GROMACS .gro file of N, CA and C in nm:
model
  306
    1MET      N    1  -1.150  -4.220   3.574
    1MET     CA    2  -1.200  -4.226   3.452
    1MET      C    3  -1.258  -4.091   3.412
    2THR      N    4  -1.330  -4.027   3.491
    2THR     CA    5  -1.383  -3.882   3.466
    2THR      C    6  -1.275  -3.785   3.427
    3THR      N    7  -1.162  -3.794   3.503
    3THR     CA    8  -1.059  -3.708   3.484
    3THR      C    9  -1.004  -3.723   3.345
    4LEU      N   10  -0.991  -3.862   3.311
    4LEU     CA   11  -0.932  -3.890   3.176
    4LEU      C   12  -1.026  -3.839   3.064
    5LYS      N   13  -1.152  -3.855   3.079
    5LYS     CA   14  -1.242  -3.800   2.968
    5LYS      C   15  -1.241  -3.648   2.968
    6LEU      N   16  -1.230  -3.577   3.074
    6LEU     CA   17  -1.214  -3.438   3.083
    6LEU      C   18  -1.082  -3.380   3.027
    7GLY      N   19  -0.983  -3.452   3.049
    7GLY     CA   20  -0.850  -3.422   2.993
    7GLY      C   21  -0.851  -3.443   2.849
    8THR      N   22  -0.910  -3.552   2.800
    8THR     CA   23  -0.929  -3.570   2.640
    8THR      C   24  -1.000  -3.464   2.576
    9LEU      N   25  -1.121  -3.428   2.639
    9LEU     CA   26  -1.198  -3.320   2.591
    9LEU      C   27  -1.122  -3.195   2.579
   10VAL      N   28  -1.059  -3.145   2.685
   10VAL     CA   29  -0.984  -3.022   2.685
   10VAL      C   30  -0.865  -3.031   2.586
   11LEU      N   31  -0.803  -3.140   2.567
   11LEU     CA   32  -0.694  -3.149   2.468
   11LEU      C   33  -0.756  -3.137   2.330
   12ALA      N   34  -0.861  -3.208   2.296
   12ALA     CA   35  -0.931  -3.202   2.172
   12ALA      C   36  -0.974  -3.051   2.136
   13ALA      N   37  -1.037  -2.977   2.241
   13ALA     CA   38  -1.071  -2.848   2.215
   13ALA      C   39  -0.948  -2.759   2.187
   14ALA      N   40  -0.837  -2.778   2.245
   14ALA     CA   41  -0.727  -2.697   2.231
   14ALA      C   42  -0.676  -2.716   2.083
   15ILE      N   43  -0.663  -2.837   2.042
   15ILE     CA   44  -0.623  -2.865   1.913
   15ILE      C   45  -0.710  -2.797   1.810
   16ALA      N   46  -0.836  -2.806   1.828
   16ALA     CA   47  -0.935  -2.746   1.739
   16ALA      C   48  -0.917  -2.603   1.736
   17VAL      N   49  -0.895  -2.536   1.850
   17VAL     CA   50  -0.881  -2.392   1.851
   17VAL      C   51  -0.757  -2.352   1.780
   18LEU      N   52  -0.652  -2.421   1.797
   18LEU     CA   53  -0.524  -2.392   1.734
   18LEU      C   54  -0.523  -2.417   1.590
   19PHE      N   55  -0.605  -2.517   1.542
   19PHE     CA   56  -0.609  -2.550   1.410
   19PHE      C   57  -0.696  -2.439   1.345
   20LEU      N   58  -0.815  -2.412   1.395
   20LEU     CA   59  -0.892  -2.313   1.326
   20LEU      C   60  -0.857  -2.172   1.340
   21GLY      N   61  -0.784  -2.142   1.445
   21GLY     CA   62  -0.701  -2.001   1.447
   21GLY      C   63  -0.595  -1.992   1.342
   22GLY      N   64  -0.529  -2.101   1.313
   22GLY     CA   65  -0.418  -2.092   1.216
   22GLY      C   66  -0.487  -2.081   1.079
   23LEU      N   67  -0.589  -2.135   1.049
   23LEU     CA   68  -0.665  -2.128   0.929
   23LEU      C   69  -0.712  -1.992   0.879
   24PHE      N   70  -0.771  -1.925   0.991
   24PHE     CA   71  -0.835  -1.807   0.983
   24PHE      C   72  -0.748  -1.687   0.987
   25SER      N   73  -0.633  -1.695   1.069
   25SER     CA   74  -0.552  -1.572   1.094
   25SER      C   75  -0.443  -1.569   1.002
   26ALA      N   76  -0.398  -1.670   0.936
   26ALA     CA   77  -0.280  -1.669   0.845
   26ALA      C   78  -0.302  -1.605   0.720
   27GLY      N   79  -0.424  -1.612   0.670
   27GLY     CA   80  -0.460  -1.552   0.534
   27GLY      C   81  -0.396  -1.629   0.433
   28PRO      N   82  -0.405  -1.588   0.301
   28PRO     CA   83  -0.345  -1.670   0.186
   28PRO      C   84  -0.189  -1.682   0.211
   29THR      N   85  -0.144  -1.810   0.176
   29THR     CA   86   0.001  -1.825   0.194
   29THR      C   87   0.083  -1.785   0.068
   30THR      N   88   0.021  -1.749  -0.036
   30THR     CA   89   0.102  -1.705  -0.150
   30THR      C   90   0.075  -1.557  -0.159
   31SER      N   91   0.188  -1.479  -0.189
   31SER     CA   92   0.170  -1.329  -0.212
   31SER      C   93   0.167  -1.301  -0.366
   32ARG      N   94   0.078  -1.215  -0.404
   32ARG     CA   95   0.061  -1.176  -0.539
   32ARG      C   96   0.108  -1.035  -0.558
   33ALA      N   97   0.181  -0.998  -0.663
   33ALA     CA   98   0.206  -0.875  -0.695
   33ALA      C   99   0.095  -0.787  -0.717
   34ALA      N  100   0.092  -0.658  -0.691
   34ALA     CA  101  -0.011  -0.559  -0.726
   34ALA      C  102  -0.017  -0.536  -0.872
   35ALA      N  103  -0.148  -0.521  -0.917
   35ALA     CA  104  -0.164  -0.495  -1.057
   35ALA      C  105  -0.093  -0.368  -1.098
   36PRO      N  106  -0.043  -0.368  -1.228
   36PRO     CA  107   0.014  -0.240  -1.270
   36PRO      C  108  -0.088  -0.143  -1.289
   37PRO      N  109  -0.051  -0.016  -1.287
   37PRO     CA  110  -0.148   0.093  -1.310
   37PRO      C  111  -0.186   0.103  -1.458
   38PRO      N  112  -0.302   0.158  -1.496
   38PRO     CA  113  -0.339   0.176  -1.631
   38PRO      C  114  -0.235   0.247  -1.714
   39PRO      N  115  -0.225   0.229  -1.847
   39PRO     CA  116  -0.125   0.291  -1.918
   39PRO      C  117  -0.129   0.447  -1.902
   40GLY      N  118  -0.011   0.499  -1.898
   40GLY     CA  119  -0.018   0.645  -1.896
   40GLY      C  120  -0.013   0.696  -1.737
   41GLN      N  121  -0.036   0.624  -1.651
   41GLN     CA  122  -0.052   0.670  -1.514
   41GLN      C  123   0.073   0.625  -1.438
   42PRO      N  124   0.125   0.707  -1.346
   42PRO     CA  125   0.252   0.676  -1.275
   42PRO      C  126   0.236   0.569  -1.159
   43VAL      N  127   0.355   0.519  -1.139
   43VAL     CA  128   0.349   0.421  -1.009
   43VAL      C  129   0.371   0.508  -0.907
   44VAL      N  130   0.275   0.517  -0.807
   44VAL     CA  131   0.297   0.603  -0.692
   44VAL      C  132   0.350   0.515  -0.577
   45THR      N  133   0.462   0.554  -0.526
   45THR     CA  134   0.522   0.497  -0.421
   45THR      C  135   0.512   0.575  -0.292
   46PHE      N  136   0.453   0.520  -0.194
   46PHE     CA  137   0.438   0.598  -0.069
   46PHE      C  138   0.559   0.567   0.030
   47CYS      N  139   0.615   0.672   0.089
   47CYS     CA  140   0.734   0.652   0.167
   47CYS      C  141   0.722   0.699   0.317
   48ARG      N  142   0.615   0.702   0.365
   48ARG     CA  143   0.607   0.731   0.514
   48ARG      C  144   0.665   0.619   0.594
   49GLY      N  145   0.764   0.648   0.664
   49GLY     CA  146   0.833   0.549   0.744
   49GLY      C  147   0.935   0.453   0.673
   50ARG      N  148   0.950   0.474   0.546
   50ARG     CA  149   1.063   0.408   0.473
   50ARG      C  150   1.129   0.486   0.362
   51ARG      N  151   1.239   0.444   0.327
   51ARG     CA  152   1.318   0.517   0.222
   51ARG      C  153   1.279   0.508   0.090
   52CYS      N  154   1.302   0.603   0.006
   52CYS     CA  155   1.269   0.586  -0.146
   52CYS      C  156   1.390   0.523  -0.207
   53ALA      N  157   1.378   0.482  -0.326
   53ALA     CA  158   1.485   0.429  -0.425
   53ALA      C  159   1.589   0.534  -0.451
   54ARG      N  160   1.695   0.491  -0.497
   54ARG     CA  161   1.805   0.590  -0.527
   54ARG      C  162   1.762   0.685  -0.639
   55GLY      N  163   1.788   0.803  -0.627
   55GLY     CA  164   1.756   0.915  -0.718
   55GLY      C  165   1.607   0.972  -0.701
   56TYR      N  166   1.549   0.922  -0.588
   56TYR     CA  167   1.417   0.972  -0.549
   56TYR      C  168   1.429   1.036  -0.414
   57LYS      N  169   1.332   1.111  -0.371
   57LYS     CA  170   1.331   1.166  -0.238
   57LYS      C  171   1.186   1.174  -0.199
   58CYS      N  172   1.165   1.170  -0.069
   58CYS     CA  173   1.028   1.160  -0.017
   58CYS      C  174   0.967   1.306   0.003
   59ILE      N  175   0.872   1.339  -0.070
   59ILE     CA  176   0.792   1.470  -0.061
   59ILE      C  177   0.655   1.449  -0.036
   60ASN      N  178   0.606   1.497   0.092
   60ASN     CA  179   0.473   1.478   0.136
   60ASN      C  180   0.436   1.335   0.133
   61GLY      N  181   0.525   1.239   0.165
   61GLY     CA  182   0.481   1.108   0.170
   61GLY      C  183   0.477   1.031   0.037
   62VAL      N  184   0.529   1.093  -0.066
   62VAL     CA  185   0.523   1.011  -0.190
   62VAL      C  186   0.671   1.025  -0.247
   63CYS      N  187   0.728   0.915  -0.301
   63CYS     CA  188   0.860   0.919  -0.357
   63CYS      C  189   0.855   0.989  -0.499
   64GLN      N  190   0.940   1.102  -0.507
   64GLN     CA  191   0.948   1.183  -0.623
   64GLN      C  192   1.089   1.178  -0.679
   65PRO      N  193   1.101   1.201  -0.820
   65PRO     CA  194   1.232   1.213  -0.864
   65PRO      C  195   1.305   1.335  -0.803
   66ARG      N  196   1.439   1.328  -0.779
   66ARG     CA  197   1.508   1.453  -0.739
   66ARG      C  198   1.478   1.571  -0.826
   67GLY      N  199   1.473   1.683  -0.772
   67GLY     CA  200   1.446   1.796  -0.856
   67GLY      C  201   1.298   1.848  -0.838
   68GLU      N  202   1.232   1.874  -0.940
   68GLU     CA  203   1.091   1.925  -0.935
   68GLU      C  204   1.000   1.804  -0.910
   69PRO      N  205   0.891   1.830  -0.837
   69PRO     CA  206   0.787   1.718  -0.815
   69PRO      C  207   0.733   1.699  -0.950
   70ARG      N  208   0.703   1.576  -0.984
   70ARG     CA  209   0.630   1.526  -1.099
   70ARG      C  210   0.499   1.473  -1.077
   71ILE      N  211   0.467   1.416  -0.953
   71ILE     CA  212   0.351   1.376  -0.924
   71ILE      C  213   0.283   1.472  -0.832
   72CYS      N  214   0.164   1.508  -0.874
   72CYS     CA  215   0.095   1.616  -0.795
   72CYS      C  216  -0.056   1.581  -0.780
   73GLY      N  217  -0.145   1.668  -0.702
   73GLY     CA  218  -0.276   1.639  -0.693
   73GLY      C  219  -0.320   1.658  -0.541
   74GLY      N  220  -0.441   1.664  -0.526
   74GLY     CA  221  -0.496   1.682  -0.386
   74GLY      C  222  -0.489   1.576  -0.306
   75PHE      N  223  -0.464   1.448  -0.345
   75PHE     CA  224  -0.451   1.338  -0.247
   75PHE      C  225  -0.318   1.339  -0.188
   76VAL      N  226  -0.214   1.371  -0.264
   76VAL     CA  227  -0.080   1.371  -0.225
   76VAL      C  228  -0.043   1.511  -0.161
   77GLY      N  229  -0.120   1.611  -0.183
   77GLY     CA  230  -0.093   1.745  -0.131
   77GLY      C  231   0.022   1.810  -0.187
   78ILE      N  232   0.067   1.784  -0.314
   78ILE     CA  233   0.169   1.844  -0.369
   78ILE      C  234   0.133   1.934  -0.486
   79GLU      N  235   0.182   2.056  -0.492
   79GLU     CA  236   0.154   2.157  -0.593
   79GLU      C  237   0.273   2.159  -0.686
   80CYS      N  238   0.251   2.190  -0.804
   80CYS     CA  239   0.353   2.201  -0.909
   80CYS      C  240   0.428   2.347  -0.887
   81PRO      N  241   0.542   2.351  -0.949
   81PRO     CA  242   0.616   2.491  -0.949
   81PRO      C  243   0.524   2.596  -1.023
   82ALA      N  244   0.572   2.702  -1.014
   82ALA     CA  245   0.488   2.816  -1.074
   82ALA      C  246   0.469   2.806  -1.227
   83ASP      N  247   0.562   2.761  -1.299
   83ASP     CA  248   0.546   2.751  -1.445
   83ASP      C  249   0.504   2.618  -1.493
   84HIS      N  250   0.436   2.543  -1.403
   84HIS     CA  251   0.376   2.418  -1.435
   84HIS      C  252   0.233   2.406  -1.402
   85LEU      N  253   0.171   2.312  -1.454
   85LEU     CA  254   0.018   2.285  -1.437
   85LEU      C  255   0.009   2.140  -1.399
   86CYS      N  256  -0.077   2.123  -1.289
   86CYS     CA  257  -0.106   1.979  -1.252
   86CYS      C  258  -0.218   1.927  -1.344
   87LEU      N  259  -0.177   1.835  -1.423
   87LEU     CA  260  -0.269   1.776  -1.523
   87LEU      C  261  -0.321   1.642  -1.455
   88THR      N  262  -0.436   1.634  -1.407
   88THR     CA  263  -0.483   1.516  -1.330
   88THR      C  264  -0.521   1.406  -1.430
   89TYR      N  265  -0.522   1.285  -1.391
   89TYR     CA  266  -0.538   1.167  -1.474
   89TYR      C  267  -0.698   1.134  -1.476
   90PRO      N  268  -0.757   1.102  -1.572
   90PRO     CA  269  -0.907   1.058  -1.576
   90PRO      C  270  -0.926   0.954  -1.476
   91GLY      N  271  -1.041   0.962  -1.416
   91GLY     CA  272  -1.080   0.856  -1.325
   91GLY      C  273  -1.026   0.875  -1.195
   92THR      N  274  -0.945   0.967  -1.151
   92THR     CA  275  -0.885   0.976  -1.022
   92THR      C  276  -0.938   1.088  -0.941
   93ALA      N  277  -1.041   1.153  -0.990
   93ALA     CA  278  -1.112   1.258  -0.919
   93ALA      C  279  -1.024   1.365  -0.879
   94ASP      N  280  -0.922   1.414  -0.954
   94ASP     CA  281  -0.834   1.511  -0.924
   94ASP      C  282  -0.737   1.478  -0.797
   95ALA      N  283  -0.722   1.343  -0.783
   95ALA     CA  284  -0.633   1.290  -0.675
   95ALA      C  285  -0.493   1.297  -0.714
   96PHE      N  286  -0.458   1.247  -0.833
   96PHE     CA  287  -0.326   1.223  -0.879
   96PHE      C  288  -0.319   1.289  -1.016
   97GLY      N  289  -0.198   1.332  -1.042
   97GLY     CA  290  -0.176   1.411  -1.174
   97GLY      C  291  -0.019   1.416  -1.189
   98ARG      N  292   0.030   1.480  -1.288
   98ARG     CA  293   0.161   1.497  -1.320
   98ARG      C  294   0.179   1.648  -1.354
   99CYS      N  295   0.295   1.698  -1.319
   99CYS     CA  296   0.324   1.834  -1.344
   99CYS      C  297   0.370   1.847  -1.488
  100VAL      N  298   0.295   1.939  -1.566
  100VAL     CA  299   0.336   1.966  -1.700
  100VAL      C  300   0.381   2.127  -1.710
  101HIS      N  301   0.491   2.128  -1.790
  101HIS     CA  302   0.548   2.265  -1.809
  101HIS      C  303   0.452   2.336  -1.899
  102LEU      N  304   0.415   2.471  -1.872
  102LEU     CA  305   0.335   2.548  -1.947
  102LEU      C  306   0.413   2.596  -2.073
   0.00000   0.00000   0.00000
């Protein structure tokens, strides 16, 4: 009788641990798309460890259009070509910007 009670208690504890572990470790079951950036700001796609879309190449960990870099700033560590200026976006603390021809 004692062995039966102990076995039932162990089984109930194991089920409770599995149930609670599944609730807290799985997180939300639905995935939500990221909010789009504010108007006028680029979509920054990071590429460390993965490939960029066709027509883009990975420069300093950021997918950039082939040719001259268009996304610049201190966060991505990309400088514009000599005849361009890095115009940073408001509210980004000079982290992101775009290269503008002088």
